[in-house]
Short mmCIF file of C-alpha atoms in Angstrom, two decimals:
data_model
loop_
_atom_site.label_atom_id
_atom_site.label_comp_id
_atom_site.label_asym_id
_atom_site.label_seq_id
_atom_site.Cartn_x
_atom_site.Cartn_y
_atom_site.Cartn_z
CA MET A 20 0.01 -0.13 -0.02
CA LYS A 21 1.12 3.55 -0.68
CA HIS A 22 2.31 5.55 2.27
CA LEU A 23 0.72 8.87 1.91
CA TYR A 24 3.23 10.64 4.20
CA ASN A 25 6.05 9.50 1.94
CA ASN A 26 5.08 11.91 -0.90
CA THR A 27 5.91 15.51 -1.69
CA LEU A 28 2.92 17.75 -2.73
CA GLY A 29 3.77 17.21 -6.42
CA GLU A 30 3.95 13.56 -6.07
CA LEU A 31 0.57 13.41 -4.18
CA VAL A 32 -1.02 15.57 -6.97
CA ALA A 33 0.46 13.30 -9.66
CA PHE A 34 -0.79 10.05 -7.78
CA LEU A 35 -4.33 11.19 -7.52
CA GLN A 36 -4.30 12.28 -11.21
CA GLU A 37 -2.81 9.03 -12.41
CA GLU A 38 -4.54 6.50 -10.22
CA PHE A 39 -7.93 8.14 -9.74
CA GLN A 40 -8.18 10.63 -12.54
CA GLU A 41 -8.75 13.35 -9.90
CA PRO A 42 -7.95 17.00 -10.76
CA ALA A 43 -4.81 18.69 -9.31
CA PHE A 44 -6.58 20.39 -6.53
CA ARG A 45 -7.62 16.96 -5.00
CA GLY A 46 -3.97 16.25 -4.28
CA ARG A 47 -3.60 19.58 -2.59
CA GLN A 48 -6.61 18.94 -0.51
CA VAL A 49 -5.29 15.62 0.61
CA PHE A 50 -1.91 17.19 1.41
CA GLU A 51 -3.67 19.90 3.57
CA TRP A 52 -5.59 17.19 5.37
CA LEU A 53 -2.43 15.50 6.23
CA TYR A 54 -0.38 18.47 7.35
CA ARG A 55 -2.66 21.35 8.18
CA HIS A 56 -5.55 19.39 9.79
CA ARG A 57 -3.27 16.46 10.67
CA VAL A 58 -5.95 13.87 10.45
CA THR A 59 -5.07 10.25 11.15
CA THR A 60 -7.56 8.45 8.75
CA VAL A 61 -8.74 9.07 5.20
CA GLU A 62 -12.32 9.02 6.47
CA ASP A 63 -11.71 12.38 8.32
CA MET A 64 -10.93 14.04 4.82
CA THR A 65 -14.61 15.29 4.60
CA ASN A 66 -14.42 17.43 1.56
CA LEU A 67 -13.51 14.44 -0.49
CA SER A 68 -16.24 12.17 -2.03
CA LYS A 69 -17.15 8.92 -0.09
CA THR A 70 -16.06 7.02 -3.26
CA LEU A 71 -12.70 8.62 -3.36
CA ARG A 72 -12.19 8.12 0.56
CA SER A 73 -13.07 4.51 0.11
CA ARG A 74 -10.69 3.97 -2.79
CA LEU A 75 -7.87 5.81 -0.86
CA ALA A 76 -8.63 3.71 2.25
CA GLU A 77 -8.12 0.52 0.08
CA THR A 78 -4.88 1.49 -1.52
CA THR A 79 -3.02 3.81 0.86
CA GLN A 80 -2.06 4.16 4.42
CA LEU A 81 -1.40 7.06 6.76
CA GLN A 82 -0.37 5.86 10.21
CA THR A 83 2.14 3.10 10.14
CA SER A 84 3.36 3.48 13.61
CA ARG A 85 2.19 3.79 17.28
CA GLU A 86 3.41 5.47 20.39
CA MET A 87 5.02 2.68 22.49
CA THR A 88 5.83 5.02 25.45
CA ARG A 89 6.84 8.60 26.28
CA GLN A 90 8.97 10.19 28.90
CA THR A 91 8.49 13.79 30.15
CA SER A 92 11.12 15.79 31.79
CA GLN A 93 9.92 17.23 35.15
CA VAL A 94 12.73 19.77 34.88
CA ASP A 95 12.15 21.43 31.46
CA GLY A 96 9.38 19.73 29.74
CA THR A 97 11.24 17.88 27.22
CA ILE A 98 9.36 14.90 25.84
CA LYS A 99 10.91 11.75 24.42
CA PHE A 100 8.73 9.40 22.38
CA LEU A 101 9.57 5.84 21.60
CA ILE A 102 7.66 4.96 18.19
CA GLY A 103 7.07 1.56 17.20
CA PHE A 104 6.53 0.42 13.48
CA GLN A 105 4.64 -2.39 11.88
CA ASP A 106 7.69 -4.65 11.31
CA GLY A 107 8.58 -4.50 15.11
CA VAL A 108 11.32 -1.86 15.00
CA SER A 109 11.28 1.27 17.18
CA VAL A 110 12.91 4.75 17.08
CA GLU A 111 13.07 7.76 19.30
CA THR A 112 12.11 11.28 18.64
CA VAL A 113 12.34 14.18 21.05
CA LEU A 114 10.38 17.40 21.53
CA MET A 115 12.26 20.32 23.17
CA LYS A 116 11.09 23.78 24.04
CA HIS A 117 13.48 26.71 23.70
CA ASP A 118 13.20 30.51 24.00
CA TYR A 119 12.87 30.67 20.25
CA GLY A 120 10.18 27.91 19.87
CA HIS A 121 9.95 24.22 19.79
CA SER A 122 12.43 21.90 18.04
CA VAL A 123 11.96 18.15 17.34
CA CYS A 124 14.86 15.67 16.88
CA VAL A 125 14.12 12.98 14.47
CA SER A 126 15.80 9.65 13.78
CA THR A 127 16.76 8.72 10.18
CA GLN A 128 17.71 5.12 10.77
CA VAL A 129 16.72 2.28 13.04
CA GLY A 130 19.93 2.04 15.12
CA CYS A 131 23.31 3.14 13.59
CA LYS A 132 26.31 1.58 12.09
CA MET A 133 28.85 4.33 12.72
CA GLY A 134 30.14 2.82 15.97
CA CYS A 135 30.90 5.97 17.91
CA THR A 136 32.08 4.81 21.35
CA PHE A 137 30.17 7.36 23.38
CA CYS A 138 26.73 6.86 21.70
CA ALA A 139 23.82 4.69 22.74
CA SER A 140 22.47 4.71 19.16
CA THR A 141 25.10 2.26 17.88
CA LEU A 142 24.23 -0.41 20.49
CA GLY A 143 22.90 -3.41 18.39
CA GLY A 144 24.09 -1.77 15.10
CA MET A 145 21.98 -0.49 12.34
CA ILE A 146 18.71 -2.50 11.43
CA ARG A 147 17.30 -0.48 8.49
CA GLN A 148 16.72 2.87 6.94
CA MET A 149 13.77 5.13 7.84
CA THR A 150 11.62 6.21 4.88
CA ALA A 151 10.74 9.92 4.55
CA GLY A 152 7.08 9.07 5.49
CA GLU A 153 8.27 7.33 8.80
CA MET A 154 10.34 10.50 9.59
CA VAL A 155 7.24 12.61 9.04
CA GLU A 156 5.25 10.27 11.32
CA GLN A 157 7.86 10.84 14.11
CA LEU A 158 7.58 14.61 13.86
CA LEU A 159 3.76 14.49 13.74
CA TYR A 160 3.60 12.96 17.25
CA SER A 161 5.20 16.18 18.58
CA GLN A 162 3.12 18.40 16.40
CA ARG A 163 -0.12 16.83 17.50
CA HIS A 164 0.96 17.22 21.16
CA LEU A 165 1.67 20.93 20.43
CA ASP A 166 -1.75 21.22 18.63
CA LEU A 167 -3.29 20.73 22.16
CA LYS A 168 -1.56 23.98 23.18
CA GLY A 169 -2.09 25.93 20.00
CA ASP A 170 1.55 25.85 19.13
CA ARG A 171 3.77 24.38 16.39
CA VAL A 172 7.13 22.86 15.54
CA SER A 173 9.47 25.73 14.50
CA SER A 174 12.73 23.85 13.84
CA VAL A 175 13.90 20.28 13.20
CA VAL A 176 17.20 18.59 13.99
CA LEU A 177 18.17 15.29 12.37
CA MET A 178 20.30 14.36 15.23
CA GLY A 179 18.40 11.25 16.57
CA SER A 180 19.45 7.69 16.02
CA GLY A 181 21.29 7.14 12.62
CA GLU A 182 23.46 9.06 10.17
CA PRO A 183 21.39 11.18 7.74
CA MET A 184 24.10 11.27 5.07
CA ASP A 185 23.79 7.42 4.96
CA ASN A 186 20.07 7.90 4.09
CA TYR A 187 20.58 10.96 2.04
CA ASP A 188 17.75 10.73 -0.59
CA GLU A 189 14.97 9.87 1.96
CA THR A 190 16.30 12.69 4.29
CA MET A 191 15.98 15.24 1.42
CA ARG A 192 12.50 13.96 0.59
CA PHE A 193 11.69 14.43 4.23
CA VAL A 194 12.91 18.02 4.38
CA ASP A 195 10.97 18.95 1.17
CA ILE A 196 7.75 17.62 2.66
CA LEU A 197 8.46 19.70 5.82
CA HIS A 198 9.24 22.80 3.76
CA GLU A 199 6.08 22.78 1.60
CA PRO A 200 4.02 26.10 2.32
CA ASP A 201 0.81 24.24 1.89
CA GLY A 202 1.90 21.86 4.70
CA LEU A 203 3.97 22.37 7.85
CA ASN A 204 5.79 25.18 6.26
CA ILE A 205 9.14 24.78 8.19
CA GLY A 206 11.99 26.91 6.50
CA TYR A 207 14.96 25.00 5.19
CA ARG A 208 17.22 27.31 7.39
CA HIS A 209 15.39 25.90 10.35
CA ILE A 210 16.32 22.31 9.54
CA THR A 211 19.75 20.99 10.69
CA ILE A 212 21.36 18.00 9.21
CA SER A 213 23.90 16.30 11.50
CA THR A 214 26.71 14.07 10.38
CA VAL A 215 29.60 12.08 11.86
CA GLY A 216 31.61 13.30 9.08
CA LEU A 217 30.72 11.44 5.82
CA VAL A 218 32.62 13.55 3.38
CA PRO A 219 30.72 12.46 0.16
CA GLY A 220 27.52 13.52 1.94
CA ILE A 221 28.91 16.92 2.97
CA LEU A 222 30.09 17.65 -0.56
CA ARG A 223 26.70 16.53 -1.93
CA LEU A 224 24.88 18.80 0.47
CA ALA A 225 27.21 21.71 -0.40
CA ASP A 226 26.10 21.46 -3.96
CA ASN A 227 22.43 21.15 -2.94
CA PRO A 228 20.37 24.33 -3.46
CA ARG A 229 18.48 23.83 -0.20
CA PRO A 230 19.93 26.27 2.44
CA LEU A 231 20.03 23.67 5.16
CA THR A 232 22.07 23.96 8.24
CA LEU A 233 25.14 21.60 8.71
CA ALA A 234 26.21 20.16 12.01
CA VAL A 235 29.33 18.04 12.12
CA SER A 236 30.00 15.69 15.11
CA LEU A 237 33.79 16.23 15.51
CA HIS A 238 34.35 15.33 19.17
CA ALA A 239 38.28 15.28 18.93
CA PRO A 240 40.88 17.49 17.44
CA ASN A 241 43.33 15.05 16.09
CA ASP A 242 43.18 11.83 14.06
CA GLU A 243 44.59 9.39 16.76
CA LEU A 244 41.98 10.43 19.27
CA ARG A 245 39.07 10.75 16.87
CA SER A 246 39.72 7.35 15.16
CA ALA A 247 39.59 5.74 18.61
CA MET A 248 36.21 7.47 19.48
CA MET A 249 34.72 7.46 15.87
CA PRO A 250 35.54 4.70 13.43
CA VAL A 251 34.47 6.78 10.56
CA ASN A 252 37.59 8.87 10.96
CA LYS A 253 39.58 5.96 9.47
CA ALA A 254 37.77 6.37 6.17
CA TYR A 255 37.45 10.16 6.28
CA PRO A 256 40.25 11.62 8.39
CA ILE A 257 40.22 15.08 9.87
CA ALA A 258 42.10 16.80 6.87
CA LYS A 259 39.57 15.47 4.35
CA LEU A 260 36.66 16.27 6.68
CA MET A 261 37.80 19.87 7.19
CA GLU A 262 38.40 20.32 3.35
CA ALA A 263 34.84 19.34 2.77
CA CYS A 264 33.67 21.85 5.59
CA HIS A 265 35.54 24.62 3.89
CA TYR A 266 34.02 23.71 0.52
CA TYR A 267 30.49 23.61 2.22
CA HIS A 268 31.11 27.24 3.58
CA GLN A 269 32.37 28.43 0.23
CA GLN A 270 29.24 27.03 -1.57
CA LYS A 271 26.72 28.10 1.04
CA GLY A 272 28.14 31.02 2.78
CA ARG A 273 26.80 29.65 6.00
CA ARG A 274 28.45 29.08 9.38
CA ILE A 275 28.95 25.40 10.26
CA SER A 276 28.14 23.90 13.79
CA PHE A 277 30.68 21.47 15.22
CA GLU A 278 29.50 19.08 17.96
CA TYR A 279 32.06 18.23 20.58
CA ALA A 280 31.12 15.80 23.40
CA LEU A 281 33.38 16.23 26.35
CA VAL A 282 34.36 12.91 27.83
CA GLY A 283 36.24 13.01 31.10
CA GLY A 284 39.98 12.19 30.70
CA LYS A 285 39.67 11.59 26.94
CA ASN A 286 39.25 14.73 24.95
CA ASP A 287 38.72 17.47 27.54
CA ARG A 288 42.12 18.92 28.29
CA LEU A 289 43.09 22.46 27.48
CA ASP A 290 45.71 21.27 25.03
CA HIS A 291 42.80 19.59 23.12
CA ALA A 292 40.98 22.97 23.15
CA ARG A 293 44.08 24.56 21.60
CA GLN A 294 44.34 21.78 18.94
CA LEU A 295 40.68 22.37 18.26
CA ALA A 296 41.05 26.09 17.87
CA ALA A 297 43.93 25.63 15.47
CA LEU A 298 41.81 23.21 13.39
CA LEU A 299 38.93 25.58 13.01
CA LYS A 300 41.07 28.55 12.36
CA ASN A 301 39.72 30.74 9.18
CA LEU A 302 36.34 28.61 9.17
CA PRO A 303 33.23 30.59 10.35
CA CYS A 304 31.68 28.18 12.81
CA HIS A 305 30.26 27.56 16.14
CA VAL A 306 31.22 24.87 18.63
CA ASN A 307 28.62 23.16 20.75
CA LEU A 308 30.22 21.69 23.80
CA ILE A 309 28.27 18.63 25.06
CA PRO A 310 28.71 17.21 28.44
CA VAL A 311 28.64 13.51 27.69
CA ASN A 312 25.39 11.67 28.79
CA TYR A 313 25.83 8.69 31.01
CA VAL A 314 25.23 5.49 29.13
CA PRO A 315 25.39 2.32 31.28
CA GLU A 316 27.00 0.23 28.51
CA ARG A 317 29.73 2.82 27.73
CA ASN A 318 30.92 3.61 31.33
CA LEU A 319 32.21 7.01 30.37
CA THR A 320 33.28 9.77 32.92
CA ARG A 321 31.66 13.13 32.63
CA THR A 322 33.80 16.09 32.47
CA SER A 323 33.51 18.40 35.57
CA LYS A 324 31.70 21.74 35.30
CA ASP A 325 34.79 23.59 36.12
CA GLN A 326 36.80 21.91 33.29
CA ILE A 327 34.03 22.36 30.84
CA THR A 328 34.14 26.12 31.58
CA ALA A 329 37.83 26.26 31.28
CA PHE A 330 37.56 24.37 27.90
CA ARG A 331 35.07 26.80 26.59
CA MET A 332 36.96 29.86 27.83
CA GLU A 333 40.19 28.68 26.20
CA LEU A 334 38.41 28.27 22.80
CA GLU A 335 37.03 31.69 23.14
CA ARG A 336 40.43 33.09 24.12
CA LEU A 337 41.73 31.65 20.80
CA GLY A 338 38.91 33.22 18.75
CA VAL A 339 36.53 30.19 18.46
CA ASN A 340 32.75 30.90 19.17
CA ALA A 341 31.68 28.21 21.69
CA THR A 342 28.76 27.59 24.00
CA VAL A 343 27.93 24.73 26.39
CA ARG A 344 24.78 23.07 25.09
CA ARG A 345 21.89 23.49 27.56
CA GLU A 346 21.13 20.06 29.02
CA MET A 347 17.57 19.10 28.28
CA GLY A 348 15.69 16.08 29.59
CA HIS A 349 18.53 14.95 31.86
CA ASP A 350 15.95 13.37 34.30
CA ILE A 351 14.81 11.09 31.58
CA SER A 352 16.69 8.76 29.21
CA ALA A 353 18.68 11.69 27.75
CA ALA A 354 21.28 10.05 25.39
CA CYS A 355 20.42 9.43 21.83
CA GLY A 356 19.10 5.81 21.46
CA GLN A 357 19.00 5.18 25.27
CA LEU A 358 15.24 4.81 25.61
CA ARG A 359 15.23 2.46 22.68
CA ALA A 360 18.14 0.49 24.17
CA GLU A 361 16.42 0.19 27.50
CA HIS A 362 13.22 -1.07 25.65
CA MET A 363 15.27 -3.59 23.70
CA MET A 364 16.82 -5.03 26.86
CA GLN A 365 13.37 -5.38 28.51
CA THR A 366 11.85 -7.11 25.53
#
């Protein structure tokens, strides 16, 4: 059956024209029902004829998932959803409230094969790719929750489980669906694509006309340390990664965000900060310093607050714009993939 959420507006219009000989405006009506009214069944699309609704119900599907559980932070209101799909897999999506609005963190794969040593998403490896429609479904759980308050999702980050550049085409289809003015109308500039450093994907995104925001998970300032923490560095070492980042900036004229998870005793010394500053010299960027989340299977040590402050101040002294990411949902399963990993252990 055709998954309606897996279609851009143009594809949905073409589908109704070709399959049901319906005029173009019917496709727009269906699209608006999906994203403006956010119905969960075809029967709710009341301005369509009963015959068309019946035929759509027989040949298409909307909801292919269910909410398995959710955790709500009592500290800042962050909500983490565990979403289950028909084939038995599950992924996480997170709704966060900021001063500038609400953001949603979406997973692009079930699990992850990148093997980063500090991340819960890689536990159990990568099972399969998410389709664009399945990514849309993840986001809609958050949007429907916000509908109850008369609010909306204002930005999206693809920083959940998985590597977006390893699922590039479906990821681009997903952002196009979000961007459509007749739908959720989320600007490209408010969508962030995060990568562990897949250079071909960064180069491809640089040549992509969509003005998306790029975030690179760096986490170490030299090849020896980064290869130990992130196996991807063996394929795309730092020199190649930085070359791709400079090309991205040249093509887009946009600042790049670098994610740097501080792990006690591994990458958090002041000389690491100096190496990082030298690496990022002459590249307009911003560094997000992330106190590593505790993951039982990883047994990592958290950098002290004083050392985090010293690391940030050293970067700023050397001319690098850096902030410590505000911790959200730290009283729930905060690490990416942690809620899913807990569920897998229980089942």
